Tab-separated table of C-alpha atoms in Angstrom:
chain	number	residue	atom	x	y	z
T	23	UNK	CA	114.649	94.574	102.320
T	24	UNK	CA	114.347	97.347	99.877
T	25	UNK	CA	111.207	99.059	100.312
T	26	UNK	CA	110.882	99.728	96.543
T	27	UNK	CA	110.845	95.930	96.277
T	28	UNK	CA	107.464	96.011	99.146
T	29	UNK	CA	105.762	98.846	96.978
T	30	UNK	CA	106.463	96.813	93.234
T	31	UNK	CA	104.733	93.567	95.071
T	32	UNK	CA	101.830	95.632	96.566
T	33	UNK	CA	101.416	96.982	93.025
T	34	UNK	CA	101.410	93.970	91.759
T	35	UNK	CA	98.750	92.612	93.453
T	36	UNK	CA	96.180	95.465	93.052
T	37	UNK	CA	97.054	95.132	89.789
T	38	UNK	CA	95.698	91.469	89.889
T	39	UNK	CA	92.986	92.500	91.617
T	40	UNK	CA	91.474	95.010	88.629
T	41	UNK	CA	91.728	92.013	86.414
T	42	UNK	CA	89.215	89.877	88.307
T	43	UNK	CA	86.094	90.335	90.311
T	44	UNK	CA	85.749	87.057	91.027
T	45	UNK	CA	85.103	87.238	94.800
T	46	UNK	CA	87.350	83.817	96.020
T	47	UNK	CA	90.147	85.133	94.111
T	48	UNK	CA	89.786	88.674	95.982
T	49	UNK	CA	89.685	87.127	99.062
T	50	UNK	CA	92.207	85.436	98.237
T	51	UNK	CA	94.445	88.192	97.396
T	52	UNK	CA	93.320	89.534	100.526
T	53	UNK	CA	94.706	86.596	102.909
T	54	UNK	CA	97.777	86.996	101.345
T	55	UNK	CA	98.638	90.284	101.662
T	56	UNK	CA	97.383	90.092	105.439
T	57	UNK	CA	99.131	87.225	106.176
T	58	UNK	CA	102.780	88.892	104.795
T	59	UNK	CA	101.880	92.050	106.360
T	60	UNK	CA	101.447	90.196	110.139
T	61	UNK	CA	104.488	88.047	109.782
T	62	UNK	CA	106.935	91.198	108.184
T	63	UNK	CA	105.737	94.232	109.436
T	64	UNK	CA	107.680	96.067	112.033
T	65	UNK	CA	106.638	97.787	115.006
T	66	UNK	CA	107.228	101.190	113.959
T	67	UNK	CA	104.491	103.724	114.125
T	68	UNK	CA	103.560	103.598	110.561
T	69	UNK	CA	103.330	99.839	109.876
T	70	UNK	CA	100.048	100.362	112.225
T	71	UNK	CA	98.559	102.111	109.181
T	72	UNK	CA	96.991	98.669	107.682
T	73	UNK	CA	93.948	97.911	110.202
T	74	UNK	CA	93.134	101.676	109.270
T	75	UNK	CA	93.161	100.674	105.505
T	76	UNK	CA	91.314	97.468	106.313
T	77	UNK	CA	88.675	99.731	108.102
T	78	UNK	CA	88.380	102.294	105.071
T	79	UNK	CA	88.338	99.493	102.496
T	80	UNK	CA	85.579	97.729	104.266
T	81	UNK	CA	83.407	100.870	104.823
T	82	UNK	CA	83.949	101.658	101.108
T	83	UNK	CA	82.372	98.234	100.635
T	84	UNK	CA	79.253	98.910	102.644
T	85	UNK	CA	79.089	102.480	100.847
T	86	UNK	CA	79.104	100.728	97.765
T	87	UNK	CA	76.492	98.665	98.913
T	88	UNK	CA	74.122	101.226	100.447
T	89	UNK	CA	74.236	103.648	97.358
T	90	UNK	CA	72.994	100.574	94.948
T	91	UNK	CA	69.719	100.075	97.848
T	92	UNK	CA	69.083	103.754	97.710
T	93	UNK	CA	69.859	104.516	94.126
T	94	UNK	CA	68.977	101.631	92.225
T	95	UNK	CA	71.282	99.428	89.650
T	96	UNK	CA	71.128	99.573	86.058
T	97	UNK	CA	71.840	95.574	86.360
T	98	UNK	CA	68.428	93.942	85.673
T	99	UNK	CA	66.901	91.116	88.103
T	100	UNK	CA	64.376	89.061	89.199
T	101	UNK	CA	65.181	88.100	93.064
T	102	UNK	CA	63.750	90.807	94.820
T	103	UNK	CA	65.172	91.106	98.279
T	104	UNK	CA	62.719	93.823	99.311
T	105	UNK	CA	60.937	97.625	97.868
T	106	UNK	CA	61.320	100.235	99.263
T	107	UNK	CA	59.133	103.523	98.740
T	108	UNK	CA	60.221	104.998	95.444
T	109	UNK	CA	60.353	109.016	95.705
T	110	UNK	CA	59.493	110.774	92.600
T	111	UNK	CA	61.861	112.760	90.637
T	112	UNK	CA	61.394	115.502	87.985
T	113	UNK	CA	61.717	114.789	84.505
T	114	UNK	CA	65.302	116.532	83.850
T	115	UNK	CA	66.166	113.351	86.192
T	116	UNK	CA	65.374	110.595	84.064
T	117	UNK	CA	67.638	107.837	84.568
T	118	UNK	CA	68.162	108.076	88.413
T	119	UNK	CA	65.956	107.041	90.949
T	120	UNK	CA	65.257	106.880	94.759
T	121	UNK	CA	64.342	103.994	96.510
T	122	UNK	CA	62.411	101.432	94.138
T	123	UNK	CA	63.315	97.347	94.337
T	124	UNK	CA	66.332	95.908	95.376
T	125	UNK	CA	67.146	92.794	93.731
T	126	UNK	CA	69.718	90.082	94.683
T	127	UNK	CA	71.728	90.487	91.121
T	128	UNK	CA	72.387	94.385	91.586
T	129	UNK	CA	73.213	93.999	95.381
T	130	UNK	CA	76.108	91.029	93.859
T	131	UNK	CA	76.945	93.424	90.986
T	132	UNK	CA	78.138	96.060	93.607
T	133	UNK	CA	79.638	93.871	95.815
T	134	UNK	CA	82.104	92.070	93.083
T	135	UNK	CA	83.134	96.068	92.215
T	136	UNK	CA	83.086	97.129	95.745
T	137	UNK	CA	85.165	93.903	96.683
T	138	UNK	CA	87.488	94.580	93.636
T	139	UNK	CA	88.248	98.740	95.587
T	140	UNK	CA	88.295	97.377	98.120
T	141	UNK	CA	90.874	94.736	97.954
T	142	UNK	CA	93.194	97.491	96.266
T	143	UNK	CA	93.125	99.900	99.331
T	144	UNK	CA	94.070	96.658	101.645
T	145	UNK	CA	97.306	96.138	98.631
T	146	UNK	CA	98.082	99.720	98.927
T	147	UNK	CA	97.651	99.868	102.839
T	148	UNK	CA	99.657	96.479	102.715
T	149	UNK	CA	102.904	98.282	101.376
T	150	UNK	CA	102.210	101.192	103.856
T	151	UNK	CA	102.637	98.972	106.604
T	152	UNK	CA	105.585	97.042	105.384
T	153	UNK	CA	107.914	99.570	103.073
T	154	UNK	CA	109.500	102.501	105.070
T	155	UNK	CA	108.557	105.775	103.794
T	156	UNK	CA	111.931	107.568	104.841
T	157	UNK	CA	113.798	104.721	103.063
T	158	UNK	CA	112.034	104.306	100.149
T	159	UNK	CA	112.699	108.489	99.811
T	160	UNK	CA	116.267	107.795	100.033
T	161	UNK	CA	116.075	105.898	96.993
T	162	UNK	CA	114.338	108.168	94.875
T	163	UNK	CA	116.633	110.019	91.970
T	164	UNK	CA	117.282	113.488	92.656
T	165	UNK	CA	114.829	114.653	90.010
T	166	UNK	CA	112.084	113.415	92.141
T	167	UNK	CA	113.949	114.342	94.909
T	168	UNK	CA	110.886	117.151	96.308
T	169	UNK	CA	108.037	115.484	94.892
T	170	UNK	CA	109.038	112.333	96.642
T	171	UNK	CA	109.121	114.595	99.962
T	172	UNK	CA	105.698	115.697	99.595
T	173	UNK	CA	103.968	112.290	99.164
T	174	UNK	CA	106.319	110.545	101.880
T	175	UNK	CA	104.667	113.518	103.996
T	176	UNK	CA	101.361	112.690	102.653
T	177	UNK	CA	102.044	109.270	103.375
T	178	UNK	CA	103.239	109.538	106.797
T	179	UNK	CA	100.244	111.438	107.828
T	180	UNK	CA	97.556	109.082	108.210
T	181	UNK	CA	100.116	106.509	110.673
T	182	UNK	CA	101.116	109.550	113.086
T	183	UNK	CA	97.059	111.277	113.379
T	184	UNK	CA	96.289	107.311	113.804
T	185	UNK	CA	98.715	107.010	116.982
T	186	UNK	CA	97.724	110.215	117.967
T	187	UNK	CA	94.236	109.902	118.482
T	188	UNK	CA	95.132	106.397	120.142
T	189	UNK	CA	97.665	107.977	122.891
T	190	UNK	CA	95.148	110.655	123.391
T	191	UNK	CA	92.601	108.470	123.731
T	192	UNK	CA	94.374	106.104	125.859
T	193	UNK	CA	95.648	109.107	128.525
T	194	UNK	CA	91.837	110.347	128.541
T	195	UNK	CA	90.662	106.552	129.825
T	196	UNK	CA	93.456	106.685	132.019
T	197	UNK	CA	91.878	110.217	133.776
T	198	UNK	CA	88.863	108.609	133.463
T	199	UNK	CA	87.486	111.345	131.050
T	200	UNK	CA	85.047	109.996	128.246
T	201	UNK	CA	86.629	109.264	124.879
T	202	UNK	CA	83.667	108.392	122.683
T	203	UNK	CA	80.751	110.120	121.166
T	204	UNK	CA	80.906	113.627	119.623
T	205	UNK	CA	82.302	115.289	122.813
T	206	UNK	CA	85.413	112.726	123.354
T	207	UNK	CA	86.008	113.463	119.149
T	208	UNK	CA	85.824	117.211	119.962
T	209	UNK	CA	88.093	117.299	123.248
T	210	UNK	CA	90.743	114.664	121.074
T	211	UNK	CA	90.531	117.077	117.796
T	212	UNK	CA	92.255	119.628	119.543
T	213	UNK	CA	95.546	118.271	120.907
T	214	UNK	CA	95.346	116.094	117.491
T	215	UNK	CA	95.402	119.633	115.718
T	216	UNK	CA	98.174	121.350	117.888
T	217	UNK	CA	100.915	117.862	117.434
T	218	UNK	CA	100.337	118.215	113.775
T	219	UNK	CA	101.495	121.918	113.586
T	220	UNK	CA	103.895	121.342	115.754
T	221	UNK	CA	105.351	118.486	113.497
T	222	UNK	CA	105.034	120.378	110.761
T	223	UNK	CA	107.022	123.023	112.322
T	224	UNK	CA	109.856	120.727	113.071
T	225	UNK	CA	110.057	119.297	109.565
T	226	UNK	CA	110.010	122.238	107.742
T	227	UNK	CA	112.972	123.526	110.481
T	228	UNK	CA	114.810	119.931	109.751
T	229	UNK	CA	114.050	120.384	105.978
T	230	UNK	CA	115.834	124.000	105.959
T	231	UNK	CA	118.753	122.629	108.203
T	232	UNK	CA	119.307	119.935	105.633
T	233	UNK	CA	119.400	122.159	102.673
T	234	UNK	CA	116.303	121.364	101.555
T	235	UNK	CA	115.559	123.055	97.783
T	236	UNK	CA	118.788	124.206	97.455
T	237	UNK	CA	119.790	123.535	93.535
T	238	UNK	CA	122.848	123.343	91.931
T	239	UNK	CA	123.527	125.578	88.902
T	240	UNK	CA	123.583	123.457	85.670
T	241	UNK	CA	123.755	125.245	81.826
T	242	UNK	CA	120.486	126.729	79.746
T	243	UNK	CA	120.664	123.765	77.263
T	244	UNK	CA	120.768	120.860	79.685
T	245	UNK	CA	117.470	122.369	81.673
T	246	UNK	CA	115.610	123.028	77.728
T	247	UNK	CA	116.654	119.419	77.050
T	248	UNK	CA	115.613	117.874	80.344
T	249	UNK	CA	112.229	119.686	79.747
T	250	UNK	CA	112.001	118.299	76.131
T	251	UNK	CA	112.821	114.752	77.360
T	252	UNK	CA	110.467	114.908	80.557
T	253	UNK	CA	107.210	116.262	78.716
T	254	UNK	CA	107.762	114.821	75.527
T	255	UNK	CA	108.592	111.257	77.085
T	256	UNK	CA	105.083	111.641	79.782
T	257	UNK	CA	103.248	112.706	76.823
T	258	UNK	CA	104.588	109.572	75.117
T	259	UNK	CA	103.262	107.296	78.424
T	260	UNK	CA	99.967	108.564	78.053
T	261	UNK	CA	99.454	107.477	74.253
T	262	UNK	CA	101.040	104.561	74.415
T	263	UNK	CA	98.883	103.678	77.506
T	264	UNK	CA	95.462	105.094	75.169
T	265	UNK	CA	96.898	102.885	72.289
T	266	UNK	CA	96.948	99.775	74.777
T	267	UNK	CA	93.636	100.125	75.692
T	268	UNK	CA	91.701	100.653	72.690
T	269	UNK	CA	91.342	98.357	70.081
T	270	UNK	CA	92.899	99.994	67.123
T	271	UNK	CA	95.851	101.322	68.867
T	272	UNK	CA	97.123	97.936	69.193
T	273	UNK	CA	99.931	98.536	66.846
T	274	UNK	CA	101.170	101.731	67.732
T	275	UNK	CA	100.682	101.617	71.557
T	276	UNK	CA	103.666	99.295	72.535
T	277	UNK	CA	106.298	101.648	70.529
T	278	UNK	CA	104.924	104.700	71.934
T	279	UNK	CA	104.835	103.603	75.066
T	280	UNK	CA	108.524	102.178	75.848
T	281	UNK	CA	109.944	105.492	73.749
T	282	UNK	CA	107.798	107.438	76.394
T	283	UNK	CA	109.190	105.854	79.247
T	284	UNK	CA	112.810	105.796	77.902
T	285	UNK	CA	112.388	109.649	77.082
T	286	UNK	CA	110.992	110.449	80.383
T	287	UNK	CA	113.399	108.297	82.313
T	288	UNK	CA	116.310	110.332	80.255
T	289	UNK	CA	114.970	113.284	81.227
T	290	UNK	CA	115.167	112.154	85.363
T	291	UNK	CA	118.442	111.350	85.210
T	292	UNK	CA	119.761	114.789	83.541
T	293	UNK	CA	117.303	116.560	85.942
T	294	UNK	CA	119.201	115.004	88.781
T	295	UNK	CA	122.322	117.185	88.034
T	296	UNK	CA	120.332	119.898	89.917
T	297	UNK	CA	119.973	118.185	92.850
T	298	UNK	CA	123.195	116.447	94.027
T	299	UNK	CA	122.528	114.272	97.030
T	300	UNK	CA	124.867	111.753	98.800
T	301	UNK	CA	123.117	108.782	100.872
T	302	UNK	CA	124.306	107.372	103.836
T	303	UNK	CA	123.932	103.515	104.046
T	304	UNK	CA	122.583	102.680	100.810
T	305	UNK	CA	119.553	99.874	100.587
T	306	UNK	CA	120.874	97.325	98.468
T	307	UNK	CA	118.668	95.553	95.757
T	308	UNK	CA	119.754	91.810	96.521
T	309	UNK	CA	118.273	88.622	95.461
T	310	UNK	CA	115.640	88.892	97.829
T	311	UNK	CA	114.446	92.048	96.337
T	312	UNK	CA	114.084	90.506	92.926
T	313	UNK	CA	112.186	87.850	94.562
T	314	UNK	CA	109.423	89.855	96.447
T	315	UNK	CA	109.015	92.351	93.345
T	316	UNK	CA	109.074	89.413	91.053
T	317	UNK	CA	106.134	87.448	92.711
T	318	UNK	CA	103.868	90.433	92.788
T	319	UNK	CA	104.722	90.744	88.836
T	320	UNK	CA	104.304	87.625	88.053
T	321	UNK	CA	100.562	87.815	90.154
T	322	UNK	CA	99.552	90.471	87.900
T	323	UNK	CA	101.267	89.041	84.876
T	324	UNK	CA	99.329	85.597	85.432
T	325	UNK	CA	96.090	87.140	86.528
T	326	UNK	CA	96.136	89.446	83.513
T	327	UNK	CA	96.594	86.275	81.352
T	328	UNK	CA	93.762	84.542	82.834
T	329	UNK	CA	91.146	87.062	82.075
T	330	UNK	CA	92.049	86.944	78.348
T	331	UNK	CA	91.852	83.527	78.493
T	332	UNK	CA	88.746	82.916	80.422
T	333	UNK	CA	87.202	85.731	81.380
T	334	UNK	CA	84.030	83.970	82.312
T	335	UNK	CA	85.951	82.885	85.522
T	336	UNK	CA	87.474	85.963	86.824
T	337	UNK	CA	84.477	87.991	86.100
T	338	UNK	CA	81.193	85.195	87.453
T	339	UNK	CA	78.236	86.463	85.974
T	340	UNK	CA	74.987	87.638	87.911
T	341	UNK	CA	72.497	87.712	85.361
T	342	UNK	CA	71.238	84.703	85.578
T	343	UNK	CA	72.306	84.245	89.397
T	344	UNK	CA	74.877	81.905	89.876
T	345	UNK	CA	77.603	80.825	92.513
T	346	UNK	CA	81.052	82.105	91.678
T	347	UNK	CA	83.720	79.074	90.774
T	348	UNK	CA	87.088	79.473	92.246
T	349	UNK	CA	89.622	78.852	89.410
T	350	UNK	CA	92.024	76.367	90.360
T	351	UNK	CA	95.486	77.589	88.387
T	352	UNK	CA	94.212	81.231	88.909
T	353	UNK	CA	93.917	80.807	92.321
T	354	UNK	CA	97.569	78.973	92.571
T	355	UNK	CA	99.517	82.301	90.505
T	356	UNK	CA	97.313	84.192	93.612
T	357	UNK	CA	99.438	82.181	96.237
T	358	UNK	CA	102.834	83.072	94.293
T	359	UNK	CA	102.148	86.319	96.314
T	360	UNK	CA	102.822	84.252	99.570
T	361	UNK	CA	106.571	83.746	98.306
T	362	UNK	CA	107.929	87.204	100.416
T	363	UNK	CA	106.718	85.420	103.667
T	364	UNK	CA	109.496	82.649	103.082
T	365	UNK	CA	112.324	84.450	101.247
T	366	UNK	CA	112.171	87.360	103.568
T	367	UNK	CA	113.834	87.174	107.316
T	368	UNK	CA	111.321	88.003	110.053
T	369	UNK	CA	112.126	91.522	111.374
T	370	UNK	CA	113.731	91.070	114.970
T	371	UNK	CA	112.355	93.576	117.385
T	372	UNK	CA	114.781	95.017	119.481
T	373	UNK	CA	114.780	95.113	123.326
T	374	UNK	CA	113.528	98.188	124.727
């Protein structure tokens, strides 16, 4: 599977999940995403990456949370849970507050937005686990070429310091040496330290050995043009994208936004010229590829046509309190997402 094709469904979803904060449907998008992610994920060191992104995106929840008991909610209510002792604040602080009554509407308030983050960390931790960074780099033009080297690096990070504080871990139980508490984090931090230097090291060694930043010469014009075309067409994005979003730029933003993107994506392919790059063993884009990027499109396509239709049910209402309603042909575009999990082959571990 081309990972491109894992990284346009993951999108896909979190974009579904910024058009609703409907809890079921979040949870929802959640289950599916899990339940791809433990039937296609390999057992590679970086597909461990998602229980970490689980674990961030449910302490970013309970952050969420916490900062609406201590600081108050400008959402009005009348369930209160409990008070707690309200500290008092000069006068340039109007506005904020410490401590005060919690009500039942503002703790559900925070928890639909803090669901809805949530639920896009788990979508982007969901393609971590399942796309390969080193392929999906391969399939990068050559314009992107070292930008696409520095966030496969950034992504690659968080996988290798997660197995490493495991195996460290896991040899310090084995000496029977504690590996809790601040003194087991301080006696880990160390060796964590000296394996990422020593990575780093070996990549930037590999990276020169390859001919890493080496450019080909191309003429004056071509670079000014490529320049022209790359600014000019980002420039265009980012009005286009303003135009969408604001009500009077309705008419305008569409046109802006495709000659933007055809601009920009002009300017890529003469940048490549600097940058000539063979691949070995190409990924093809099959059938299968269409499929898996098509069902997270058409999630966020669907989703996105719900909550102009009936926003009332992707975004349940807390003032007055009520139970949120789950949707019912909402909730089936959600389970179009389960469609890689039966179009995709299993990965077949090999035999060690």
């Amino acid at each position: 599977m081309h990972p491109g094709a894992w990284w346009l469904w993951s999108l896909g979803l979190g974009t579904a999940a910024t058009r609703t904060t409907n809890p079921l449907l979040l949870a929802l998008l959640i289950a599916a995403a899990g339940y791809v992610v433990a039937t296609h994920r390999s057992p590679s060191p970086w597909s461990r990456s998602y229980t970490a992104f689980v674990k961030l995106a449910g302490a970013v929840l309970l952050i969420r949370l916490a900062f609406t008991v201590a600081l108050g909610s400008p959402v009005p209510g009348t369930h209160v849970l409990l008070t707690l002792p309200e500290i008092p604040l000069p006068h340039w602080a109007q506005g904020i507050r410490l401590g005060g009554r919690v009500t039942a509407e503002a703790l559900l308030f925070a928890g639909y937005n803090g669901l809805k983050l949530a639920t896009l960390l788990i979508c982007v931790g969901a393609a971590n686990a399942l796309a390969s960074p080193a392929r999906l780099l391969k399939s990068l033009p050559g314009a992107l070429y070292e930008a696409g080297v520095a966030v496969v690096v950034a992504l690659t990070f968080a996988p290798h310091l997660i197995s490493d504080v495991q195996r460290l871990r896991a040899a310090r139980r084995l000496r029977g040496r504690p590996d809790r508490g601040v003194r087991g984090l301080l006696q880990v931090g160390l060796p964590v330290l000296e394996g990422a230097l020593e990575r780093s090291v070996a990549l930037a060694a590999a990276m020169d050995a390859r001919g890493y930043g080496r450019t080909a010469e191309v003429p004056a014009r071509v670079r000014r043009t490529t320049t022209a075309l790359t600014l000019g067409g980002l420039l265009g994005v980012c009005a286009g994208t303003y135009g969408l979003l604001t009500a009077e730029g309705g008419a305008y933003g569409v046109p802006l936004l495709c000659a933007g993107a055809a601009a920009a994506l002009a300017g890529l392919r003469l940048g490549g010229r600097r940058s000539p790059r063979t691949r070995y063993r190409p990924d093809p884009w099959g059938v299968r590829a269409w499929l898996v990027a098509g069902s997270g499109g058409g999630v966020a396509a669907l989703l996105t046509l719900a909550a102009a239709r009936d926003p009332d049910a992707l975004h349940p209402g807390v003032v007055p309190l009520v139970a949120p309603s789950l949707p019912l042909w909402p909730a089936a575009a959600v389970l179009l997402a389960l469609l890689p999990a039966f179009v995709v082959p299993e990965p077949v571990e090999e035999p060690s």
